[in-house]
Short mmCIF file of C-alpha atoms and ligand atoms in Angstrom, two decimals:
data_model
loop_
_atom_site.label_atom_id
_atom_site.label_comp_id
_atom_site.label_asym_id
_atom_site.label_seq_id
_atom_site.Cartn_x
_atom_site.Cartn_y
_atom_site.Cartn_z
CA MET A 1 118.92 88.13 88.44
CA THR A 2 116.09 90.24 89.89
CA LYS A 3 114.00 88.47 92.49
CA ARG A 4 110.47 88.43 91.14
CA ILE A 5 107.91 88.22 93.95
CA PRO A 6 105.17 85.74 93.00
CA PHE A 7 101.96 87.48 92.00
CA ILE A 8 98.63 85.86 92.91
CA ALA A 9 95.75 87.66 91.23
CA GLY A 10 92.01 87.10 91.68
CA ASN A 11 89.90 88.27 88.74
CA TRP A 12 86.33 88.31 90.03
CA LYS A 13 84.93 89.18 86.58
CA MET A 14 81.26 90.34 86.81
CA ASN A 15 80.61 88.67 90.15
CA LEU A 16 79.87 89.94 93.68
CA ASP A 17 78.23 93.26 94.53
CA HIS A 18 79.91 95.63 96.98
CA GLN A 19 78.36 93.97 100.02
CA GLN A 20 79.38 90.49 98.93
CA ALA A 21 82.82 91.94 98.22
CA ILE A 22 83.24 92.89 101.88
CA ALA A 23 82.47 89.34 103.01
CA LEU A 24 84.91 87.78 100.54
CA VAL A 25 87.79 90.18 101.23
CA GLN A 26 87.39 89.77 105.00
CA LYS A 27 87.33 85.97 104.76
CA LEU A 28 90.34 85.98 102.46
CA ALA A 29 92.41 88.30 104.65
CA TRP A 30 91.52 86.35 107.80
CA SER A 31 92.31 83.02 106.20
CA LEU A 32 95.71 84.28 105.06
CA LYS A 33 96.33 85.70 108.54
CA ASP A 34 95.32 82.42 110.21
CA HIS A 35 97.86 80.65 108.03
CA ASN A 36 100.54 83.28 108.79
CA HIS A 37 100.82 84.19 105.13
CA ASP A 38 103.92 86.27 104.47
CA TYR A 39 102.96 88.76 101.75
CA SER A 40 106.62 89.39 100.95
CA THR A 41 106.76 85.84 99.58
CA ALA A 42 103.60 86.14 97.47
CA GLU A 43 101.74 89.32 96.64
CA VAL A 44 97.95 88.85 96.70
CA VAL A 45 95.81 91.14 94.55
CA VAL A 46 92.03 91.22 94.05
CA PHE A 47 90.37 92.62 90.92
CA PRO A 48 86.72 93.34 91.82
CA PRO A 49 84.15 95.00 89.54
CA PHE A 50 84.34 98.82 89.37
CA THR A 51 81.33 99.30 91.65
CA ASP A 52 83.10 97.41 94.47
CA LEU A 53 86.41 99.23 94.31
CA ARG A 54 85.69 102.06 96.75
CA THR A 55 84.23 99.64 99.29
CA VAL A 56 87.17 97.24 99.05
CA GLN A 57 89.67 100.11 99.19
CA THR A 58 88.04 101.46 102.37
CA LEU A 59 88.04 98.00 103.95
CA ILE A 60 91.68 97.29 103.11
CA ASP A 61 92.65 100.70 104.45
CA ALA A 62 90.61 100.49 107.67
CA GLU A 63 91.69 96.94 108.53
CA LYS A 64 95.27 97.47 107.33
CA PHE A 65 95.03 94.35 105.20
CA GLU A 66 98.10 93.66 103.09
CA LEU A 67 96.00 92.67 100.10
CA LYS A 68 96.38 94.87 97.02
CA LEU A 69 93.70 96.19 94.73
CA GLY A 70 93.31 96.18 90.96
CA ALA A 71 90.63 97.04 88.40
CA GLN A 72 89.46 94.87 85.52
CA ASP A 73 89.79 97.49 82.76
CA LEU A 74 90.36 101.20 82.11
CA SER A 75 89.74 103.70 79.35
CA ALA A 76 92.48 104.64 76.92
CA HIS A 77 91.35 108.25 77.52
CA ASP A 78 91.89 110.36 80.63
CA SER A 79 88.53 112.20 80.74
CA GLY A 80 85.75 113.49 78.52
CA ALA A 81 82.73 112.32 76.56
CA TYR A 82 83.22 108.57 76.86
CA THR A 83 79.98 107.38 78.44
CA GLY A 84 80.39 104.31 80.61
CA ASP A 85 84.19 104.35 80.54
CA ILE A 86 86.47 104.63 83.59
CA SER A 87 89.61 106.76 83.65
CA GLY A 88 92.90 105.50 85.04
CA ALA A 89 92.93 108.74 87.04
CA PHE A 90 89.87 107.56 88.97
CA LEU A 91 91.46 104.18 89.64
CA ALA A 92 94.66 105.78 90.88
CA LYS A 93 92.58 107.96 93.27
CA LEU A 94 91.09 104.73 94.69
CA ASP A 95 94.60 103.42 95.44
CA ALA A 96 94.26 100.70 92.83
CA ASN A 97 97.79 99.51 92.11
CA PHE A 98 97.04 97.32 89.12
CA VAL A 99 94.71 97.11 86.14
CA LEU A 100 93.91 94.18 83.87
CA ILE A 101 94.21 95.07 80.20
CA GLY A 102 93.12 93.04 77.18
CA HIS A 103 91.55 90.12 79.04
CA SER A 104 90.33 87.61 76.45
CA GLU A 105 86.72 88.31 77.45
CA ARG A 106 87.27 92.00 76.56
CA ARG A 107 89.01 91.06 73.33
CA GLN A 108 86.13 88.69 72.48
CA TYR A 109 83.01 90.55 73.67
CA HIS A 110 84.19 94.15 73.26
CA SER A 111 86.34 93.71 70.15
CA GLU A 112 89.44 94.99 71.91
CA ASP A 113 92.36 94.67 69.52
CA ASP A 114 96.11 95.00 69.95
CA SER A 115 96.12 98.73 69.22
CA LEU A 116 93.48 99.43 71.89
CA VAL A 117 95.39 97.24 74.35
CA GLN A 118 98.52 99.26 73.54
CA ALA A 119 96.63 102.54 74.13
CA LYS A 120 95.20 101.28 77.41
CA THR A 121 98.67 100.21 78.50
CA ALA A 122 99.84 103.77 77.81
CA ALA A 123 96.93 105.10 79.90
CA ALA A 124 97.88 102.82 82.80
CA PHE A 125 101.49 104.08 82.67
CA ARG A 126 100.28 107.72 82.60
CA HIS A 127 98.34 107.20 85.80
CA GLY A 128 100.96 105.21 87.68
CA LEU A 129 99.03 101.94 87.50
CA THR A 130 100.81 98.67 86.78
CA PRO A 131 99.14 97.06 83.76
CA VAL A 132 98.53 93.32 83.87
CA ILE A 133 98.45 92.69 80.13
CA CYS A 134 96.52 89.54 79.24
CA VAL A 135 97.54 87.52 76.20
CA GLY A 136 96.66 84.07 74.89
CA GLU A 137 95.66 81.99 71.92
CA THR A 138 92.27 80.54 71.03
CA LEU A 139 91.88 76.84 70.32
CA GLU A 140 91.83 77.59 66.60
CA GLU A 141 95.02 79.66 66.85
CA LEU A 142 96.63 76.89 68.89
CA GLU A 143 95.91 74.45 66.09
CA THR A 144 97.08 76.73 63.27
CA GLU A 145 99.98 78.63 64.89
CA GLY A 146 101.03 76.64 67.94
CA ALA A 147 100.91 77.90 71.53
CA SER A 148 103.35 80.78 71.69
CA ALA A 149 102.96 82.77 68.43
CA VAL A 150 99.82 84.69 69.40
CA PRO A 151 100.76 85.46 73.03
CA VAL A 152 104.21 86.67 71.94
CA ARG A 153 102.70 88.83 69.19
CA GLN A 154 100.10 90.32 71.57
CA THR A 155 102.77 91.03 74.21
CA LEU A 156 105.05 92.88 71.80
CA ALA A 157 102.11 94.84 70.36
CA ALA A 158 101.02 96.00 73.82
CA LEU A 159 104.57 97.14 74.65
CA ALA A 160 105.34 98.82 71.31
CA GLY A 161 105.78 102.55 71.00
CA HIS A 162 105.88 103.59 74.67
CA GLU A 163 108.43 106.28 75.41
CA VAL A 164 109.14 104.82 78.82
CA LEU A 165 108.35 101.25 79.76
CA LEU A 166 107.30 101.31 83.41
CA PRO A 167 106.82 98.07 85.38
CA PHE A 168 104.18 95.79 83.88
CA VAL A 169 102.95 92.23 84.31
CA ILE A 170 102.03 89.77 81.54
CA ALA A 171 99.34 87.15 82.10
CA TYR A 172 99.44 84.24 79.68
CA GLU A 173 95.95 82.77 79.52
CA PRO A 174 95.19 80.27 76.77
CA VAL A 175 91.62 81.18 75.83
CA TRP A 176 90.68 77.50 75.62
CA ALA A 177 91.64 77.07 79.30
CA ILE A 178 89.61 79.96 80.74
CA GLY A 179 86.60 78.84 82.74
CA THR A 180 86.57 75.51 80.95
CA GLY A 181 88.28 73.26 83.46
CA LYS A 182 90.82 72.46 80.71
CA VAL A 183 94.24 73.37 81.98
CA ALA A 184 97.51 73.80 80.15
CA THR A 185 100.14 71.45 81.52
CA ALA A 186 102.74 73.07 83.74
CA GLU A 187 105.26 72.42 80.99
CA GLU A 188 103.14 74.04 78.27
CA ALA A 189 102.57 77.10 80.47
CA ALA A 190 106.27 77.36 81.32
CA THR A 191 107.30 77.08 77.66
CA VAL A 192 105.01 79.90 76.53
CA CYS A 193 105.99 82.11 79.51
CA ARG A 194 109.66 81.53 78.63
CA LYS A 195 109.05 82.42 74.97
CA ILE A 196 107.27 85.62 76.04
CA ARG A 197 110.24 86.54 78.26
CA GLU A 198 112.69 85.83 75.44
CA ALA A 199 110.69 88.06 73.09
CA ILE A 200 110.63 90.88 75.67
CA GLU A 201 114.38 90.49 76.08
CA ALA A 202 115.00 90.63 72.32
CA GLU A 203 112.85 93.75 71.95
CA HIS A 204 113.34 95.63 75.22
CA GLY A 205 116.51 94.25 76.76
CA ALA A 206 117.49 91.79 79.46
CA GLY A 207 116.81 94.20 82.34
CA VAL A 208 113.13 94.58 81.45
CA ALA A 209 112.72 90.87 80.68
CA ASP A 210 114.34 89.89 83.94
CA ALA A 211 112.21 92.23 86.08
CA THR A 212 108.86 91.39 84.46
CA ARG A 213 106.49 89.00 86.16
CA ILE A 214 104.79 86.59 83.77
CA LEU A 215 101.73 84.75 85.06
CA TYR A 216 99.74 81.73 83.92
CA GLY A 217 95.94 81.82 83.99
CA GLY A 218 93.18 79.40 83.04
CA SER A 219 91.35 77.04 85.43
CA VAL A 220 93.94 77.46 88.21
CA LYS A 221 92.97 75.87 91.54
CA ALA A 222 94.70 75.18 94.86
CA ALA A 223 95.20 71.61 93.67
CA ASN A 224 97.13 72.52 90.51
CA VAL A 225 98.81 75.85 91.34
CA ALA A 226 102.06 74.39 92.66
CA GLY A 227 102.79 72.67 89.35
CA PHE A 228 102.74 75.99 87.49
CA LEU A 229 104.76 77.89 90.06
CA ASN A 230 107.37 75.19 90.30
CA SER A 231 108.83 76.57 87.09
CA ALA A 232 111.27 79.50 87.20
CA ASP A 233 109.52 80.89 84.12
CA VAL A 234 106.11 81.32 85.76
CA ASP A 235 105.93 84.11 88.35
CA GLY A 236 102.34 83.85 89.46
CA VAL A 237 98.78 83.05 88.48
CA LEU A 238 95.67 84.92 87.34
CA VAL A 239 92.68 83.15 88.83
CA GLY A 240 89.04 83.59 87.80
CA GLY A 241 86.43 81.17 89.17
CA ALA A 242 88.51 79.91 92.08
CA SER A 243 89.12 83.46 93.35
CA LEU A 244 85.44 83.73 94.33
CA ASP A 245 85.96 81.17 97.09
CA ALA A 246 88.00 82.72 99.92
CA GLU A 247 89.40 79.41 101.23
CA GLU A 248 90.30 78.14 97.77
CA PHE A 249 91.97 81.41 96.77
CA SER A 250 93.80 81.55 100.09
CA GLY A 251 95.05 78.03 99.34
CA ILE A 252 96.30 79.24 95.95
CA ALA A 253 98.12 82.20 97.53
CA ARG A 254 99.80 79.76 99.92
CA PHE A 255 101.16 77.68 97.03
CA GLN A 256 104.61 77.57 98.64
CA LYS A 257 103.14 75.25 101.26
CA HIS A 258 102.12 72.85 98.48
CA LEU A 259 105.61 73.08 97.00
CA ALA A 260 107.09 72.16 100.34
CA LEU A 261 105.02 68.96 100.56
P1 LIG B 301 89.39 80.86 85.29
O1 LIG B 301 89.59 82.34 84.67
O2 LIG B 301 90.39 80.73 86.41
O3 LIG B 301 87.97 80.84 85.75
O4 LIG B 301 89.68 79.91 84.19
C1 LIG B 301 90.86 82.90 84.50
C2 LIG B 301 90.72 84.30 83.95
O5 LIG B 301 89.87 84.53 83.09
O6 LIG B 301 91.48 85.21 84.35
#
């Protein structure tokens, strides 16, 4: 079996300007350093707003921080008359390694559907970015279809039709758990992540399924992270609110310490 390095992602959403970004990234990197965090045991990635990316990239580069950088969205197009959109080419130039695609807030407020998520995934692959494809059911869908039907369907739709499937990450985020303080139980999260992996295996083979990191997201905190990552089916977490607090997010990245307790 491939060893999947745990993936700890901080989605800042529309928070922190580029100056506040410097303060947070410095505090986070120093906290992880103070605690002798070994990045080979848990990769730590921040996803700031577009306007912060250049600043954070420069800081990471200058200070030789081991943190990695991601963007919160990208255009399905490479260039042209798409006012307000951001090309994957620009993100790649900024040394962004990852890009969130199809976050539930984009699906909800920008009407992003499965076909746009698929096209954006293709754009990420074209530019050498690793897509972090977000999937998850609403409360209504949970009640009518159960927990795994929608995330499995969204995952397969995002992965359909690509000539080559480059590395990607899936983030399972039940919409009802995002920013609400309501958390899926570790068991619920593990079950859905396992079903997503089984569906990837059935459609794209065991090699792809085995290598793919599948995360849980939705009201993750330092106090509950270890429960999720205790399961072999959950390879990391996508953190919103708690990633805006350097000490809290550092505590999440050091989840192995909680496991050891
Ligand atoms: P939350 O957000 O941790 O604030 O619930 C998670 C996300 O939206 O990625």
